[in-house]
mmCIF file of C-alpha atoms in Angstrom:
data_model
loop_
_atom_site.group_PDB
_atom_site.id
_atom_site.type_symbol
_atom_site.label_atom_id
_atom_site.label_comp_id
_atom_site.label_asym_id
_atom_site.label_seq_id
_atom_site.Cartn_x
_atom_site.Cartn_y
_atom_site.Cartn_z
ATOM 1 C CA MET A 1344 51.639 -43.550 33.445
ATOM 2 C CA LEU A 1345 50.930 -39.758 33.292
ATOM 3 C CA LYS A 1346 52.037 -39.958 30.262
ATOM 4 C CA ASN A 1347 49.998 -42.623 29.420
ATOM 5 C CA GLN A 1348 46.760 -40.438 31.291
ATOM 6 C CA ARG A 1349 47.148 -37.947 28.851
ATOM 7 C CA LEU A 1350 47.399 -40.205 25.645
ATOM 8 C CA SER A 1351 44.233 -41.974 26.834
ATOM 9 C CA TYR A 1352 42.836 -38.885 27.353
ATOM 10 C CA LYS A 1353 43.625 -36.916 24.184
ATOM 11 C CA ASN A 1354 42.550 -41.058 22.190
ATOM 12 C CA SER A 1355 38.942 -40.254 23.969
ATOM 13 C CA SER A 1356 38.932 -36.910 23.051
ATOM 14 C CA TYR A 1357 39.639 -37.573 19.659
ATOM 15 C CA GLN A 1358 37.006 -40.274 19.433
ATOM 16 C CA SER A 1359 34.381 -38.041 20.861
ATOM 17 C CA ILE A 1360 34.818 -35.964 17.946
ATOM 18 C CA GLN A 1361 34.871 -38.413 15.295
ATOM 19 C CA MET A 1362 31.437 -39.324 16.657
ATOM 20 C CA LYS A 1363 30.125 -36.413 16.733
ATOM 21 C CA PRO A 1364 27.124 -36.583 13.849
ATOM 22 C CA SER A 1365 27.024 -34.571 10.731
ATOM 23 C CA LYS A 1366 24.852 -31.852 10.068
ATOM 24 C CA GLU A 1367 23.132 -34.235 7.196
ATOM 25 C CA GLN A 1368 22.716 -36.892 10.173
ATOM 26 C CA LEU A 1369 21.117 -34.385 11.773
ATOM 27 C CA LEU A 1370 18.532 -33.350 9.755
ATOM 28 C CA GLU A 1371 17.736 -36.859 8.896
ATOM 29 C CA ASP A 1372 17.166 -37.028 12.561
ATOM 30 C CA LEU A 1373 15.260 -34.396 12.627
ATOM 31 C CA ILE A 1374 13.001 -35.931 9.405
ATOM 32 C CA GLU A 1375 12.692 -39.092 11.180
ATOM 33 C CA GLY A 1376 11.386 -37.939 13.857
ATOM 34 C CA CYS A 1377 8.771 -35.476 11.794
ATOM 35 C CA ARG A 1378 7.732 -38.434 10.299
ATOM 36 C CA LYS A 1379 7.038 -40.070 13.850
ATOM 37 C CA ARG A 1380 5.070 -36.688 14.336
ATOM 38 C CA ASP A 1381 7.559 -36.147 17.438
ATOM 39 C CA ARG A 1382 6.554 -32.383 18.452
ATOM 40 C CA ARG A 1383 9.771 -31.530 19.399
ATOM 41 C CA SER A 1384 11.273 -32.298 16.118
ATOM 42 C CA GLN A 1385 8.525 -30.735 14.219
ATOM 43 C CA LYS A 1386 9.292 -27.060 16.638
ATOM 44 C CA ARG A 1387 13.105 -27.640 15.937
ATOM 45 C CA LEU A 1388 12.230 -27.854 11.947
ATOM 46 C CA TYR A 1389 9.814 -25.084 12.169
ATOM 47 C CA GLU A 1390 12.339 -23.239 14.171
ATOM 48 C CA LYS A 1391 15.466 -24.014 12.371
ATOM 49 C CA TYR A 1392 13.985 -22.845 8.010
ATOM 50 C CA PHE A 1393 11.691 -19.846 9.104
ATOM 51 C CA GLY A 1394 13.883 -17.021 8.131
ATOM 52 C CA VAL A 1395 14.582 -18.807 4.996
ATOM 53 C CA MET A 1396 10.657 -20.420 4.184
ATOM 54 C CA MET A 1397 9.573 -16.479 5.318
ATOM 55 C CA THR A 1398 11.452 -15.029 3.564
ATOM 56 C CA ILE A 1399 9.868 -17.066 0.445
ATOM 57 C CA SER A 1400 6.419 -16.143 1.842
ATOM 58 C CA MET A 1401 6.715 -12.636 2.593
ATOM 59 C CA ARG A 1402 8.094 -12.371 -1.160
ATOM 60 C CA TYR A 1403 4.488 -13.173 -2.355
ATOM 61 C CA CYS A 1404 2.425 -11.699 0.527
ATOM 62 C CA LYS A 1405 1.816 -8.310 0.830
ATOM 63 C CA ASN A 1406 2.460 -7.949 4.757
ATOM 64 C CA TRP A 1407 3.726 -9.837 7.627
ATOM 65 C CA GLU A 1408 0.163 -11.330 8.707
ATOM 66 C CA GLU A 1409 -0.368 -12.499 5.378
ATOM 67 C CA ALA A 1410 2.611 -14.164 5.219
ATOM 68 C CA MET A 1411 2.461 -15.549 8.465
ATOM 69 C CA GLU A 1412 -0.710 -17.346 7.100
ATOM 70 C CA VAL A 1413 0.749 -18.687 4.026
ATOM 71 C CA LEU A 1414 3.722 -20.169 6.307
ATOM 72 C CA ASN A 1415 1.942 -21.634 8.989
ATOM 73 C CA THR A 1416 -0.696 -23.434 6.408
ATOM 74 C CA ALA A 1417 2.790 -24.841 4.181
ATOM 75 C CA PHE A 1418 4.473 -25.935 7.281
ATOM 76 C CA LEU A 1419 1.236 -27.754 8.157
ATOM 77 C CA LYS A 1420 1.758 -29.314 4.874
ATOM 78 C CA ILE A 1421 5.484 -30.423 5.354
ATOM 79 C CA PHE A 1422 4.241 -32.011 8.346
ATOM 80 C CA THR A 1423 1.278 -33.780 7.377
ATOM 81 C CA ARG A 1424 2.776 -34.985 3.479
ATOM 82 C CA ILE A 1425 6.417 -35.179 5.173
ATOM 83 C CA ASP A 1426 6.230 -38.689 3.929
ATOM 84 C CA ASP A 1427 6.015 -37.125 0.480
ATOM 85 C CA TYR A 1428 9.908 -36.528 0.437
ATOM 86 C CA LYS A 1429 11.897 -39.605 -0.920
ATOM 87 C CA GLY A 1430 14.939 -38.162 -0.133
ATOM 88 C CA LEU A 1431 15.565 -37.591 -4.096
ATOM 89 C CA GLY A 1432 16.926 -34.058 -3.921
ATOM 90 C CA SER A 1433 17.177 -31.535 -1.134
ATOM 91 C CA PHE A 1434 14.621 -31.613 1.917
ATOM 92 C CA GLU A 1435 15.005 -27.474 1.859
ATOM 93 C CA GLY A 1436 14.439 -27.377 -1.655
ATOM 94 C CA TRP A 1437 11.193 -29.800 -1.169
ATOM 95 C CA MET A 1438 10.527 -27.726 1.767
ATOM 96 C CA LYS A 1439 10.374 -24.316 -0.494
ATOM 97 C CA LYS A 1440 8.257 -25.652 -3.499
ATOM 98 C CA THR A 1441 5.825 -26.890 -0.841
ATOM 99 C CA VAL A 1442 6.110 -22.971 0.563
ATOM 100 C CA VAL A 1443 6.144 -21.510 -2.631
ATOM 101 C CA ASN A 1444 2.944 -23.346 -4.035
ATOM 102 C CA THR A 1445 1.033 -22.564 -0.901
ATOM 103 C CA ALA A 1446 1.747 -18.935 -1.569
ATOM 104 C CA LEU A 1447 0.247 -19.837 -5.383
ATOM 105 C CA ASP A 1448 -3.105 -21.713 -3.695
ATOM 106 C CA HIS A 1449 -3.759 -18.781 -1.116
ATOM 107 C CA LEU A 1450 -2.761 -16.173 -4.390
ATOM 108 C CA LYS A 1451 -5.833 -17.715 -6.768
ATOM 109 C CA LYS A 1452 -8.412 -18.140 -3.737
ATOM 110 C CA ASP A 1453 -7.758 -14.884 -2.723
ATOM 111 C CA HIS A 1454 -5.965 -12.246 -5.069
ATOM 112 C CA LEU A 1455 -5.844 -13.522 -8.726
ATOM 113 C CA LYS A 1456 -9.487 -14.158 -9.219
ATOM 114 C CA TYR A 1457 -9.743 -11.405 -11.614
ATOM 115 C CA ALA A 1458 -6.732 -11.548 -14.144
ATOM 116 C CA VAL A 1459 -6.675 -9.346 -17.002
ATOM 117 C CA GLU A 1460 -6.097 -10.418 -20.037
ATOM 118 C CA VAL A 1461 -3.485 -8.314 -21.891
ATOM 119 C CA ASN A 1462 -2.920 -8.319 -25.722
ATOM 120 C CA GLU A 1463 0.768 -8.706 -26.939
ATOM 121 C CA ARG A 1464 0.244 -5.877 -29.228
ATOM 122 C CA ASP A 1465 -0.614 -3.512 -25.766
ATOM 123 C CA MET A 1466 2.628 -3.888 -24.291
ATOM 124 C CA ILE A 1467 4.824 -1.373 -23.962
ATOM 125 C CA SER A 1468 8.252 -1.397 -25.335
ATOM 126 C CA THR A 1469 10.845 -0.031 -22.669
ATOM 127 C CA ASP A 1470 14.485 -0.230 -20.827
ATOM 128 C CA LEU A 1471 13.904 -2.606 -18.312
ATOM 129 C CA PHE A 1472 17.641 -2.841 -17.047
ATOM 130 C CA ILE A 1473 17.458 -2.381 -13.448
ATOM 131 C CA GLU A 1474 21.672 -1.089 -12.154
ATOM 132 C CA ASN A 1475 22.846 -4.121 -10.256
ATOM 133 C CA GLU A 1476 24.700 -1.097 -7.991
ATOM 134 C CA ALA A 1477 20.994 0.070 -6.830
ATOM 135 C CA VAL A 1478 19.587 -3.198 -6.007
ATOM 136 C CA SER A 1479 23.251 -4.286 -3.957
ATOM 137 C CA GLU A 1480 22.865 -0.782 -2.122
ATOM 138 C CA LEU A 1481 19.390 -2.160 -0.125
ATOM 139 C CA ASN A 1482 19.410 -4.545 2.650
ATOM 140 C CA VAL A 1483 17.158 -7.504 2.830
ATOM 141 C CA ASP A 1484 13.941 -5.472 4.481
ATOM 142 C CA GLU A 1485 14.126 -2.829 1.869
ATOM 143 C CA LEU A 1486 14.261 -4.853 -1.205
ATOM 144 C CA MET A 1487 11.628 -6.966 -0.035
ATOM 145 C CA LYS A 1488 9.426 -3.633 0.924
ATOM 146 C CA VAL A 1489 10.123 -3.116 -2.490
ATOM 147 C CA ILE A 1490 8.974 -6.234 -4.125
ATOM 148 C CA GLN A 1491 5.453 -6.495 -2.225
ATOM 149 C CA GLU A 1492 4.578 -2.905 -3.390
ATOM 150 C CA ILE A 1493 4.281 -4.295 -7.021
ATOM 151 C CA PRO A 1494 0.708 -5.741 -7.563
ATOM 152 C CA THR A 1495 -0.451 -9.246 -6.725
ATOM 153 C CA MET A 1496 -0.492 -10.729 -10.395
ATOM 154 C CA SER A 1497 2.690 -9.077 -11.609
ATOM 155 C CA ARG A 1498 4.568 -9.833 -8.257
ATOM 156 C CA THR A 1499 3.508 -13.418 -8.721
ATOM 157 C CA VAL A 1500 4.605 -14.178 -12.392
ATOM 158 C CA PHE A 1501 8.373 -11.756 -11.290
ATOM 159 C CA ASN A 1502 8.680 -14.095 -8.387
ATOM 160 C CA LEU A 1503 7.698 -17.434 -10.559
ATOM 161 C CA TYR A 1504 9.799 -15.982 -13.730
ATOM 162 C CA VAL A 1505 13.273 -14.327 -11.091
ATOM 163 C CA PHE A 1506 13.393 -16.789 -8.175
ATOM 164 C CA GLU A 1507 11.766 -20.002 -9.293
ATOM 165 C CA GLY A 1508 13.102 -19.865 -12.150
ATOM 166 C CA LEU A 1509 9.896 -20.789 -14.202
ATOM 167 C CA LYS A 1510 9.749 -20.176 -17.955
ATOM 168 C CA HIS A 1511 6.594 -17.918 -19.536
ATOM 169 C CA LYS A 1512 5.013 -21.207 -21.141
ATOM 170 C CA ASP A 1513 4.822 -22.840 -17.061
ATOM 171 C CA ILE A 1514 3.951 -19.634 -15.219
ATOM 172 C CA SER A 1515 1.020 -19.169 -17.876
ATOM 173 C CA VAL A 1516 -0.333 -22.448 -17.026
ATOM 174 C CA GLU A 1517 0.253 -22.343 -13.535
ATOM 175 C CA LEU A 1518 -1.666 -19.245 -13.448
ATOM 176 C CA GLY A 1519 -4.100 -19.446 -16.040
ATOM 177 C CA ILE A 1520 -3.346 -16.978 -17.664
ATOM 178 C CA SER A 1521 -1.670 -16.171 -21.406
ATOM 179 C CA GLU A 1522 1.701 -16.150 -22.352
ATOM 180 C CA GLY A 1523 1.486 -12.390 -23.579
ATOM 181 C CA THR A 1524 -0.144 -11.435 -20.332
ATOM 182 C CA CYS A 1525 2.587 -13.475 -18.320
ATOM 183 C CA HIS A 1526 5.219 -11.108 -20.354
ATOM 184 C CA TRP A 1527 2.937 -7.633 -19.984
ATOM 185 C CA HIS A 1528 3.215 -8.833 -15.972
ATOM 186 C CA LEU A 1529 7.036 -9.351 -15.468
ATOM 187 C CA GLN A 1530 7.545 -6.057 -17.335
ATOM 188 C CA ASN A 1531 5.271 -3.701 -15.297
ATOM 189 C CA ALA A 1532 7.154 -5.754 -11.711
ATOM 190 C CA ARG A 1533 10.378 -4.917 -13.477
ATOM 191 C CA THR A 1534 9.091 -1.129 -14.726
ATOM 192 C CA ILE A 1535 7.675 -0.892 -11.320
ATOM 193 C CA LEU A 1536 10.972 -2.093 -9.748
ATOM 194 C CA LYS A 1537 13.052 0.255 -11.716
ATOM 195 C CA THR A 1538 11.016 3.214 -10.954
ATOM 196 C CA LYS A 1539 10.888 2.560 -7.151
ATOM 197 C CA LEU A 1540 14.111 1.916 -6.753
ATOM 198 C CA THR A 1541 15.394 5.458 -8.075
ATOM 199 C CA ARG A 1542 14.184 6.648 -4.467
ATOM 200 C CA TYR A 1543 16.969 4.746 -2.719
#
């Protein structure tokens, strides 16, 4: 009798473990809650992805306050436009794209109005290789601080090219600058990075 009870307990425990929802199901439930404008689901989503999305926002902004403004605007867009996500591709990827686009809108409005066109003849050809060891020795906060010290336009081009994987043609269209100017800003960002990394 006791043996049967132990067996029954084991079976019920096994079934309980098997019935535990997967991470994918938990995320789907969270998304569905946000679609229904459930405040608790929105709060949980914000807390779950705050770190990842704030890192992206910080790459484009000069300081924490500006990055928070961009991030909160991005999350507002995510919550109000969540029905635009049709399940194609990862939800996190869709959110990241929203944060990047929000940062670009913010920078275009306040910081990129007076972009200077650069003639390709004026571009300086230098060795822009950055030692991987120098980068790997930095922690996230130090690397973020270095990136934030790059001038706004050069930093934006650098982010779009390195982190978002955009080509110069796409970046030039996105920012309203020539491809030559785009190349210059990427070179400028790399030169500044290389110089500043020597401090560490």
